[in-house]
XYZ file of C-alpha atoms in Angstrom:
738
model
C 170.286 105.526 53.674
C 170.879 106.802 57.808
C 167.589 107.470 59.579
C 169.175 111.541 59.743
C 169.346 110.978 56.419
C 166.180 110.875 55.672
C 165.217 112.893 58.668
C 166.027 115.688 56.770
C 164.915 114.944 53.472
C 161.481 115.009 55.349
C 162.151 118.350 57.164
C 162.579 119.635 53.377
C 159.618 118.003 52.284
C 157.166 119.113 55.145
C 158.763 122.759 55.356
C 159.318 123.713 51.158
C 163.348 124.062 52.303
C 164.611 127.224 49.586
C 168.571 125.331 50.555
C 170.213 121.982 50.384
C 171.154 120.285 53.720
C 174.167 118.044 54.034
C 173.971 114.522 55.003
C 175.145 114.349 58.855
C 176.505 111.364 60.675
C 174.929 110.110 63.731
C 176.882 107.040 64.952
C 178.096 107.761 68.222
C 179.294 104.495 68.344
C 181.150 104.349 64.850
C 183.382 107.839 65.370
C 185.460 105.624 62.299
C 182.571 106.835 60.037
C 182.750 110.831 60.085
C 183.217 113.409 57.841
C 186.959 113.864 57.344
C 187.330 117.835 57.208
C 190.047 120.994 56.327
C 192.683 120.689 58.362
C 193.190 123.355 61.451
C 196.157 124.629 60.856
C 198.497 126.331 63.407
C 201.529 128.219 62.904
C 204.867 129.397 64.503
C 206.971 131.519 63.894
C 211.057 131.481 65.162
C 212.460 134.148 63.374
C 212.468 135.740 66.157
C 214.162 133.347 68.426
C 216.531 130.310 66.942
C 217.295 127.341 68.557
C 221.067 127.397 67.894
C 221.141 131.183 69.657
C 220.363 130.233 72.868
C 222.219 128.278 75.555
C 219.245 128.712 78.476
C 217.703 125.144 76.980
C 213.977 127.142 76.609
C 213.192 128.327 73.568
C 210.175 131.181 73.054
C 209.552 130.198 69.508
C 207.183 134.014 69.195
C 203.325 133.957 68.933
C 201.600 131.415 67.972
C 198.311 131.756 65.516
C 195.981 130.109 64.500
C 194.921 129.903 60.968
C 192.243 127.413 59.749
C 190.135 126.888 55.872
C 187.379 126.651 58.506
C 188.741 127.891 61.409
C 186.491 125.965 64.017
C 186.716 122.115 65.356
C 183.981 121.079 63.211
C 181.799 118.427 65.240
C 180.793 114.732 63.913
C 184.160 114.571 62.088
C 187.610 114.000 62.617
C 189.903 116.402 61.221
C 194.277 117.220 61.742
C 194.901 119.477 63.579
C 198.398 120.536 62.232
C 201.669 122.439 63.204
C 203.752 124.580 60.970
C 207.305 125.640 62.320
C 208.654 128.622 59.509
C 212.619 128.975 60.433
C 212.838 125.124 61.292
C 216.695 124.802 63.085
C 218.528 121.802 62.090
C 217.940 119.949 64.702
C 215.002 116.930 66.104
C 212.141 118.019 67.081
C 208.794 116.318 68.365
C 205.207 117.851 69.428
C 202.907 116.725 71.851
C 199.157 118.409 71.796
C 196.928 117.900 74.456
C 192.926 119.152 75.818
C 194.046 121.213 78.839
C 190.631 120.272 80.376
C 189.830 117.421 78.504
C 187.470 116.338 81.905
C 185.303 119.364 80.080
C 185.746 118.905 76.358
C 185.346 114.650 76.870
C 183.849 114.310 73.312
C 187.055 115.524 71.484
C 189.256 113.029 71.066
C 193.073 113.065 70.049
C 194.324 109.730 68.145
C 197.616 110.655 68.613
C 199.041 112.899 70.462
C 202.772 113.126 69.243
C 204.191 113.766 66.761
C 207.610 114.577 64.678
C 208.823 118.067 62.782
C 209.760 116.550 59.722
C 211.966 118.829 58.001
C 209.008 120.846 56.389
C 208.135 121.812 60.001
C 205.049 119.915 60.061
C 203.900 117.967 62.223
C 200.163 116.768 62.621
C 197.752 114.542 64.818
C 194.651 113.539 64.063
C 191.161 114.525 66.826
C 187.574 112.852 66.657
C 184.849 115.315 67.556
C 181.681 113.582 68.528
C 178.668 115.758 69.394
C 178.432 116.208 73.313
C 176.745 114.305 75.779
C 173.924 116.594 77.587
C 173.629 114.346 79.621
C 177.379 114.709 81.527
C 176.826 118.432 82.084
C 174.615 119.597 84.589
C 173.750 122.458 81.989
C 173.926 123.353 78.360
C 176.266 126.168 78.987
C 178.987 124.149 80.735
C 179.717 122.743 77.206
C 182.738 124.847 76.182
C 182.801 126.711 72.952
C 186.018 126.756 72.549
C 188.746 123.938 73.412
C 192.388 125.059 74.753
C 195.297 123.261 72.923
C 198.524 122.895 75.407
C 201.228 122.266 72.275
C 204.586 121.312 73.387
C 207.998 121.393 71.399
C 210.833 119.111 72.532
C 214.313 118.851 71.111
C 216.179 116.190 70.139
C 216.455 112.511 71.772
C 215.930 113.431 75.280
C 212.725 115.600 74.396
C 214.306 118.686 76.818
C 210.959 120.787 76.025
C 211.933 124.218 74.559
C 208.582 126.000 74.483
C 205.509 125.814 75.525
C 201.915 127.443 74.082
C 198.557 126.976 74.884
C 196.105 127.355 71.962
C 192.107 128.451 72.358
C 190.276 126.965 69.015
C 186.597 127.212 68.539
C 184.920 123.766 68.226
C 181.350 123.860 65.040
C 178.624 124.887 67.737
C 176.888 128.142 69.068
C 175.146 127.970 71.916
C 171.338 129.907 71.289
C 169.754 130.614 74.287
C 167.085 133.216 75.663
C 164.169 133.910 78.377
C 161.039 132.695 78.842
C 158.316 135.503 80.759
C 155.269 136.172 82.085
C 152.676 139.355 81.934
C 155.322 140.686 85.056
C 158.349 140.515 82.672
C 159.216 138.163 85.483
C 161.603 134.716 84.339
C 158.852 131.872 84.143
C 159.806 128.019 83.463
C 157.334 126.806 80.428
C 156.827 123.117 80.399
C 159.570 122.491 77.832
C 162.047 124.128 75.832
C 161.791 125.581 71.818
C 163.415 123.194 69.404
C 165.128 125.316 66.438
C 164.069 124.245 62.983
C 164.827 122.977 60.801
C 165.537 119.626 63.436
C 169.220 118.614 61.883
C 170.712 122.272 63.172
C 169.659 120.679 66.550
C 172.732 119.137 68.821
C 170.742 119.251 72.291
C 168.044 121.059 74.125
C 167.518 122.303 77.757
C 165.110 124.333 79.900
C 166.617 125.519 83.702
C 164.645 126.502 86.880
C 165.152 130.230 86.120
C 163.226 130.476 82.491
C 166.442 129.855 80.549
C 166.336 127.888 77.667
C 169.489 126.167 76.114
C 169.848 125.363 72.296
C 173.271 123.842 71.649
C 173.533 124.403 67.828
C 174.791 122.809 64.901
C 177.509 124.932 63.267
C 178.775 122.462 61.584
C 176.263 121.241 59.820
C 174.551 124.908 59.573
C 177.879 126.228 57.387
C 177.262 123.726 55.823
C 174.653 124.331 54.255
C 175.199 127.909 53.829
C 177.928 126.254 51.787
C 175.999 124.197 49.044
C 173.365 126.719 48.561
C 176.059 129.417 47.634
C 176.895 127.358 45.374
C 173.741 126.377 43.663
C 173.061 129.894 43.700
C 176.718 130.540 42.020
C 175.622 127.368 39.591
C 172.042 128.513 38.506
C 172.609 132.543 38.701
C 170.418 132.806 41.550
C 170.615 135.375 43.805
C 172.406 133.949 47.083
C 170.453 134.925 50.516
C 171.186 133.404 53.568
C 168.135 133.804 55.469
C 166.080 132.351 52.909
C 167.691 129.099 54.768
C 164.450 130.410 57.486
C 165.958 129.391 61.160
C 163.074 129.583 63.564
C 162.237 127.950 66.769
C 159.045 127.518 68.430
C 157.568 125.928 71.966
C 155.399 123.100 72.469
C 151.565 123.139 72.365
C 152.031 121.843 75.683
C 154.007 125.814 76.868
C 151.625 128.756 77.270
C 152.003 129.044 73.512
C 152.964 127.635 70.940
C 155.344 129.825 70.260
C 157.033 130.698 66.979
C 159.555 133.012 66.319
C 162.097 133.208 63.266
C 165.720 134.266 63.775
C 166.280 137.520 62.586
C 169.502 137.882 59.925
C 171.268 139.886 62.982
C 170.981 136.699 64.793
C 171.985 134.038 61.414
C 174.538 136.531 61.442
C 176.218 135.701 64.669
C 176.242 132.175 64.518
C 179.018 131.702 64.358
C 181.044 128.154 65.757
C 182.453 128.599 69.383
C 179.700 131.432 70.297
C 177.058 131.861 72.363
C 173.911 134.070 71.117
C 171.146 135.221 73.007
C 167.954 135.928 71.218
C 164.236 137.369 71.513
C 163.668 140.919 72.873
C 166.494 141.321 74.270
C 167.340 138.364 75.287
C 163.343 138.406 76.689
C 160.227 135.662 75.387
C 157.132 136.743 77.145
C 155.269 133.136 76.849
C 151.528 133.929 77.440
C 148.556 132.078 77.225
C 145.683 134.194 74.454
C 143.759 135.555 77.897
C 147.210 136.582 79.155
C 147.432 138.853 76.072
C 143.552 139.507 75.936
C 144.126 141.277 79.482
C 147.645 142.933 78.995
C 145.699 144.302 76.062
C 143.022 145.720 77.733
C 144.959 146.568 80.833
C 147.214 148.904 78.456
C 144.047 150.639 76.686
C 143.201 151.282 80.211
C 145.894 152.989 81.415
C 145.926 154.998 78.553
C 142.228 156.037 78.653
C 142.810 156.731 82.300
C 145.146 159.192 80.878
C 142.919 160.888 78.993
C 140.765 164.399 79.178
C 137.271 162.349 79.137
C 134.430 163.619 81.481
C 133.873 161.149 84.152
C 130.856 160.251 82.334
C 131.764 159.320 78.642
C 135.087 157.562 81.151
C 132.529 155.701 83.306
C 131.208 153.725 80.001
C 134.574 153.348 78.262
C 135.364 151.507 81.168
C 131.944 149.376 81.963
C 132.527 148.970 78.233
C 135.648 147.357 78.501
C 134.792 145.157 81.066
C 132.211 143.266 77.740
C 134.760 143.211 75.510
C 135.593 140.090 73.816
C 137.559 138.817 72.403
C 136.400 136.561 69.399
C 139.037 133.866 67.377
C 137.960 132.274 63.541
C 136.764 135.326 62.247
C 135.785 134.733 58.434
C 134.865 137.841 57.171
C 138.050 139.610 57.088
C 141.645 138.523 57.098
C 142.622 140.545 60.007
C 141.174 141.594 63.065
C 138.313 143.991 63.701
C 136.210 145.977 66.024
C 132.499 144.357 65.484
C 130.361 147.241 67.892
C 126.991 146.640 67.128
C 126.886 149.701 68.667
C 127.932 148.493 71.642
C 125.943 146.547 72.731
C 128.035 143.188 72.656
C 131.749 145.058 71.770
C 133.737 142.414 69.968
C 136.435 142.258 69.079
C 137.047 139.466 65.265
C 140.150 137.520 65.331
C 140.230 135.238 62.126
C 142.282 132.007 62.582
C 142.976 129.670 65.830
C 143.835 131.988 69.227
C 147.363 129.220 68.991
C 148.055 131.010 65.753
C 147.116 134.458 66.129
C 149.490 135.045 69.639
C 151.946 132.067 68.405
C 153.000 133.514 65.188
C 152.907 136.725 65.652
C 155.565 137.963 62.794
C 154.473 135.605 60.137
C 153.422 138.857 58.911
C 156.222 141.095 60.173
C 154.344 145.021 58.593
C 150.882 143.579 60.499
C 152.192 141.835 64.302
C 149.693 141.198 66.716
C 149.718 144.670 69.178
C 149.846 146.639 66.418
C 146.606 145.183 64.495
C 145.165 144.847 67.924
C 146.131 148.512 68.743
C 144.588 150.053 66.077
C 141.689 148.221 66.524
C 141.291 149.354 69.722
C 141.621 152.555 68.023
C 138.505 152.432 66.550
C 136.889 150.639 69.641
C 138.014 154.169 72.176
C 136.294 156.351 68.825
C 133.138 154.599 68.506
C 132.499 154.456 72.610
C 133.873 158.276 73.057
C 131.990 160.013 69.964
C 129.332 157.696 68.451
C 127.527 157.115 72.046
C 124.989 159.099 70.732
C 125.361 158.737 67.125
C 124.998 156.349 64.245
C 126.964 154.102 63.439
C 127.262 153.408 59.638
C 127.758 149.087 59.008
C 130.104 149.992 55.630
C 133.075 151.615 58.516
C 133.340 148.199 59.187
C 135.588 145.002 58.833
C 137.724 147.654 56.405
C 140.969 146.591 59.160
C 143.560 146.085 56.843
C 146.811 147.532 57.926
C 150.014 148.022 55.541
C 147.426 147.022 52.567
C 146.028 150.381 51.681
C 148.270 153.205 53.542
C 148.903 154.064 49.440
C 145.709 153.609 47.834
C 142.064 154.543 48.364
C 140.058 152.328 49.727
C 137.013 152.423 47.864
C 137.425 154.077 44.030
C 134.972 156.780 44.053
C 131.685 156.517 41.954
C 131.382 152.982 44.484
C 127.935 155.190 45.698
C 125.729 157.866 45.081
C 125.152 160.126 47.807
C 128.892 160.264 48.832
C 131.960 159.053 49.412
C 133.189 156.474 50.937
C 136.711 156.732 51.129
C 135.787 159.985 53.081
C 134.609 157.931 55.868
C 136.755 154.924 55.532
C 140.216 156.022 54.779
C 139.684 158.554 58.377
C 138.777 156.284 60.403
C 141.187 153.450 59.653
C 143.596 157.276 60.071
C 142.117 157.524 63.580
C 142.706 154.032 64.580
C 146.519 153.589 63.258
C 146.825 157.505 64.787
C 146.051 155.803 68.523
C 147.769 152.604 67.327
C 151.013 154.981 66.995
C 150.603 156.727 70.213
C 149.962 153.998 72.324
C 153.356 152.516 72.066
C 154.690 155.462 72.893
C 152.476 155.655 76.001
C 153.950 152.022 76.500
C 157.214 153.270 75.788
C 157.402 155.601 78.999
C 154.471 154.534 81.272
C 155.711 150.500 80.485
C 159.030 150.424 80.288
C 159.084 146.637 80.309
C 156.750 146.140 77.192
C 159.343 148.029 75.130
C 162.238 146.543 76.667
C 161.314 142.945 77.101
C 158.597 141.883 75.167
C 158.541 140.306 71.556
C 155.715 141.538 70.753
C 156.440 145.261 70.830
C 156.403 145.165 67.317
C 155.441 148.232 65.063
C 154.972 146.878 61.832
C 153.664 149.615 59.613
C 152.980 152.066 62.097
C 157.103 153.120 61.921
C 155.833 154.408 58.337
C 154.227 157.585 59.354
C 156.926 159.029 60.267
C 158.256 158.816 57.128
C 156.552 162.043 55.655
C 157.670 162.654 52.202
C 156.153 159.307 50.664
C 152.905 159.647 51.670
C 153.609 163.502 50.105
C 153.995 161.116 47.239
C 150.713 159.506 47.336
C 148.754 162.433 46.490
C 150.434 162.467 42.396
C 147.723 159.458 42.271
C 145.031 160.541 44.671
C 143.394 162.387 46.479
C 144.800 162.291 50.124
C 141.946 163.159 52.107
C 140.665 159.718 50.157
C 143.609 157.732 51.944
C 144.524 156.533 55.879
C 147.730 156.713 55.085
C 148.993 160.836 54.997
C 145.858 161.416 57.166
C 147.963 159.761 59.875
C 151.441 160.605 58.960
C 149.967 164.150 58.626
C 149.274 163.700 62.671
C 151.941 162.793 63.329
C 153.766 165.225 61.796
C 151.492 168.227 63.349
C 151.603 167.145 67.019
C 154.980 166.789 66.016
C 156.908 165.834 69.767
C 154.021 165.603 71.760
C 153.251 162.156 70.361
C 156.360 160.910 72.551
C 155.638 163.138 75.234
C 152.098 163.207 75.683
C 150.539 160.846 74.001
C 147.535 161.586 76.387
C 146.629 165.219 75.308
C 147.559 164.393 71.794
C 144.762 161.753 71.413
C 142.820 164.071 73.504
C 142.909 166.982 71.230
C 141.906 164.830 68.005
C 138.970 163.262 70.057
C 137.708 166.447 71.214
C 137.674 167.800 67.936
C 136.483 165.009 66.116
C 133.183 165.575 68.835
C 133.161 169.791 68.239
C 132.202 169.375 65.165
C 128.846 168.084 65.776
C 128.585 171.445 68.887
C 129.791 174.067 65.435
C 127.426 172.281 62.894
C 124.609 171.861 65.543
C 124.217 168.632 66.229
C 124.788 167.467 62.108
C 127.252 164.341 63.763
C 130.849 163.952 64.935
C 133.357 164.285 62.173
C 133.587 162.125 60.048
C 136.337 162.744 57.405
C 139.323 164.096 57.957
C 138.265 167.419 55.644
C 136.105 168.328 58.852
C 138.079 167.508 61.814
C 140.953 169.621 60.309
C 138.033 172.400 59.791
C 137.084 172.185 63.278
C 140.879 172.495 64.924
C 141.513 175.524 62.304
C 138.490 177.069 64.446
C 139.287 175.595 67.558
C 143.240 176.016 67.414
C 143.313 179.079 69.176
C 140.827 178.885 71.687
C 140.878 175.747 72.794
C 142.963 172.794 72.783
C 144.659 169.553 74.877
C 147.658 169.675 71.872
C 148.685 171.115 68.207
C 148.298 174.650 69.414
C 148.975 175.611 65.921
C 146.940 175.899 62.553
C 146.986 172.393 60.912
C 145.984 174.251 57.235
C 149.411 174.931 56.270
C 150.930 171.932 56.893
C 147.028 170.012 55.695
C 148.103 171.108 52.100
C 152.004 170.266 51.809
C 150.049 166.928 52.254
C 147.393 167.742 49.582
C 144.744 167.443 52.370
C 142.487 170.935 51.692
C 139.483 169.555 49.424
C 139.706 172.745 47.460
C 136.309 170.983 45.532
C 133.593 173.392 46.211
C 129.515 171.382 47.343
C 126.777 171.213 49.199
C 126.736 168.527 51.323
C 122.776 167.572 53.189
C 122.963 165.607 56.906
C 119.903 164.987 58.519
C 119.822 166.002 61.896
C 116.597 163.311 63.558
C 114.373 160.787 63.012
C 116.545 159.644 60.869
C 115.095 155.875 59.963
C 112.055 158.416 59.058
C 114.014 161.500 57.600
C 113.104 161.789 53.562
C 114.942 163.641 50.771
C 114.197 164.660 47.003
C 116.146 165.403 44.286
C 114.470 166.970 41.904
C 112.307 163.151 41.155
C 114.738 160.967 43.154
C 113.753 160.467 46.679
C 116.448 159.227 49.365
C 115.543 157.427 52.596
C 117.735 155.112 54.986
C 119.383 158.250 56.699
C 119.925 155.534 59.178
C 123.741 154.405 57.059
C 123.378 157.532 55.152
C 125.234 159.855 57.125
C 124.673 162.723 54.260
C 123.990 163.997 50.437
C 126.745 164.886 48.104
C 124.525 167.760 45.273
C 126.654 167.532 42.549
C 124.337 169.318 40.346
C 121.811 171.861 40.262
C 118.113 169.407 41.362
C 115.058 171.387 42.918
C 115.721 170.177 47.080
C 112.478 169.114 48.927
C 113.427 168.315 52.412
C 110.995 165.814 53.583
C 110.430 164.426 56.891
C 113.192 165.159 59.321
C 115.319 168.255 60.070
C 118.046 168.801 57.930
C 121.280 171.040 57.727
C 122.871 172.126 54.506
C 127.013 172.602 54.380
C 128.789 174.418 51.574
C 132.338 174.145 51.131
C 135.168 175.846 52.993
C 138.269 175.631 54.448
C 138.204 178.370 56.965
C 134.906 178.726 58.906
C 131.746 176.620 58.872
C 129.167 177.649 56.412
C 125.605 176.325 57.364
C 122.041 176.785 56.733
C 119.363 174.816 58.808
C 116.187 173.648 57.251
C 112.771 172.780 58.628
C 111.034 169.678 57.320
C 108.973 169.873 54.069
C 111.025 172.657 53.160
C 112.372 173.373 49.850
C 115.415 175.364 47.826
C 117.473 174.566 44.682
C 120.659 175.163 43.857
C 121.575 177.895 42.137
C 125.478 176.791 42.536
C 128.044 175.120 44.159
C 127.995 177.896 47.566
C 124.294 178.865 46.805
C 120.845 178.103 47.036
C 117.605 179.536 45.944
C 115.317 179.540 49.274
C 111.492 178.354 47.563
C 109.550 177.476 50.815
C 109.816 176.549 53.989
C 111.526 178.076 56.771
C 115.618 178.224 56.885
C 117.585 179.463 59.957
C 121.853 180.749 58.875
C 123.945 179.465 60.739
C 127.187 181.763 59.134
C 127.383 184.399 57.181
C 126.121 183.559 53.699
C 124.286 185.037 50.618
C 121.667 183.442 49.124
C 118.627 183.819 47.186
C 114.438 183.552 47.475
C 112.084 183.962 43.891
C 112.452 187.777 44.684
C 115.611 189.114 46.282
C 119.455 188.701 46.860
C 119.986 188.442 51.213
C 123.675 189.005 52.315
C 124.305 187.997 55.820
C 127.107 189.145 57.723
C 125.960 187.046 61.254
C 124.658 183.831 62.218
C 121.099 183.622 63.535
C 119.168 184.911 61.113
C 115.049 183.863 60.005
C 114.195 183.286 56.681
C 109.780 181.801 55.663
C 109.260 181.427 52.164
C 105.414 181.655 51.669
C 103.253 182.439 48.598
C 102.077 185.303 50.002
C 105.246 186.848 51.096
C 108.862 185.998 52.305
C 109.198 186.945 56.333
C 112.734 187.781 57.631
C 114.169 187.953 61.281
C 117.967 188.610 61.940
C 119.287 188.021 65.123
C 122.422 189.251 64.945
C 125.164 191.283 62.746
C 123.765 192.751 59.075
C 121.772 190.864 56.343
C 121.505 192.693 53.681
C 118.359 192.710 51.000
C 117.664 193.679 47.675
C 114.653 193.292 45.321
C 113.971 194.147 42.095
C 112.067 196.811 43.365
C 113.871 197.850 46.891
C 116.796 197.369 49.203
C 117.359 197.139 52.819
C 119.135 196.879 55.587
C 118.300 194.706 58.690
C 120.280 194.686 61.922
C 120.480 191.969 64.719
C 117.106 191.879 66.349
C 114.852 193.507 63.219
C 112.379 191.623 61.182
C 111.146 192.253 57.697
C 108.633 190.561 55.332
C 108.859 191.044 51.143
C 105.497 190.352 49.310
C 104.896 188.621 46.421
C 105.856 191.342 44.182
C 109.364 192.477 45.870
C 107.929 195.266 47.887
C 110.108 195.245 51.788
C 108.308 196.642 54.859
C 110.331 198.900 57.078
C 112.139 196.621 59.430
C 110.728 196.915 62.723
C 111.218 194.044 66.145
C 109.051 191.760 65.221
C 105.626 191.659 67.425
C 104.669 188.267 67.017
C 107.103 185.172 67.839
C 109.789 184.066 65.632
C 110.368 180.200 64.482
C 111.854 178.221 67.062
C 115.358 176.675 65.023
C 115.594 172.867 66.194
C 117.706 172.176 69.280
C 119.402 169.302 70.232
C 120.741 169.093 72.941
C 124.937 168.349 72.082
C 127.316 167.269 75.115
C 131.031 167.375 74.544
C 133.034 164.572 76.661
C 136.220 166.707 77.699
C 136.956 168.478 80.739
C 139.404 171.076 80.119
């Protein structure tokens, strides 16, 4: 068994290739051992010009047409070039064949260059096609991939040439080429050119001083492998797929990065004999070290963030934190990169695997290519810096980056927790990161066109799916869309529409603005951690304050099944998160540093312990809210109504509520109710507040107060003589500039 065949078998074992590699001869000193290949047939049609009709001594046999079973000269083979003349005249003819430029094609040898044409009009010439000796050429690009043969036909014993034709014949090789570039997208020379795998298909490789690399590819052997695998598939009844051969190129470790690039199907179909194929992204491969990639990610992020409508203070914080951001490899807790924040004290991007594998094999998972997942992670980074710098971070949001894996399903099944559904939080957190990645690609296409035009890392992967809106509408048939990240991102892409391409920075500014604006509207319950709270905020603000998206989002959100129509009461802590306590009947709840809210699903007695709490009632149109001081209590009457039992409550929106003795119906958004065993004090700042008991009824106008006795008598409303209880005030800054 010759050495190359052993090498082929070893390669097949190491890479577990699902195809059969044919044996090939490598003995340049003994070309007689080459395999005999099918003939190359050349046909001459002489029906238009008969020898007997001319006396000029030079005859045109018409157009010479090349036809062959393979259509090319196979490398490392000897083959017959067979000349066929139709309608041969009754005259003695002979033919000669020679290579037009023999110095350039020294790997072609013609054994018999002259042959008589027999009675059937046939002459045969035996040729040997060796591998080109790369040392004889200054560049692999100089090796001819097509050989011009000059064919002369002579008549009679005098060998008078009566016709002469030049016939181009491809050689069974393909020249694969590309250009390596640096961070500036200018050509950069690597220490070595890449190899093509399996190595048995590589005849020679080379790079030059201009960053170009060349691989001379053995198309002859490749076609034999395809043929064998086709026959094998036909014999076994399996589906034949040429791309299963898995051709790829890879740079060695002494280069900027040991980059592995699998040849796409469009390239595989171009690997024809005698052709030159340029690979890469428009012919380019940006060969950056891992450290250069990290700097590029941060540089592109900074360029995008410069265009956001953030105020100077938050921009300074953002860029300071960006400088501190580091990349940590060999992370084992997640299969994909993620952002580890620790409240921005030690911002880190955690990446599984070593740096050379991550940057050198960016397409091993085509749905989650390197830059797509990192832009997603940077979406988490900016989300936290801008919206959470003064707020809690919930640990359950960490290590949930999953790219394509969870676009169509819930992140966490319902019932996984007692107090709230984590899926609402996780899905919106992931949707926001995906939306940032989507907008980053749009931004870079316009503002860093070289990245879009010349970088092999400009691969969007699963991000491109967000334009397929119909597929995400189908999700709601399986799961509530407000619990799934994919429909939420698809909605955002569709809602902002063309502005995602024309002004992505304005779009993302608006997205973040409405996250932070919920904190303002809800008087300090925190930013919008869930899609429905973001949607409610956008519904409220779209006509007054917006950077982008100036239409009501609710109709489109309804099409996506994103409106959560379940009525419920949600209780939010607003201060003293580590000490705050809430009691539902006899169940005490604490640890609000990691509990964003408590969703009340039954009709318990709620006792508000230490801290200050806000109670939100479900609505897709407006924010319905009461604030509860510490040590107050209330009973849930239904999904939208409380019975206030003790303590002080502050109204922030039009609501209907009760005490034990009275019913209240408020049209304003600023009123106070204090319930004690002896009486109930009520003050209304604006609008009207209707009060009804079994004994009495009064309307409290803005600026008036009253008391209700424990029997249900209502005093005549008057401006308050004493001070009114003060609300809990929380300083809330929106980090944007209009």
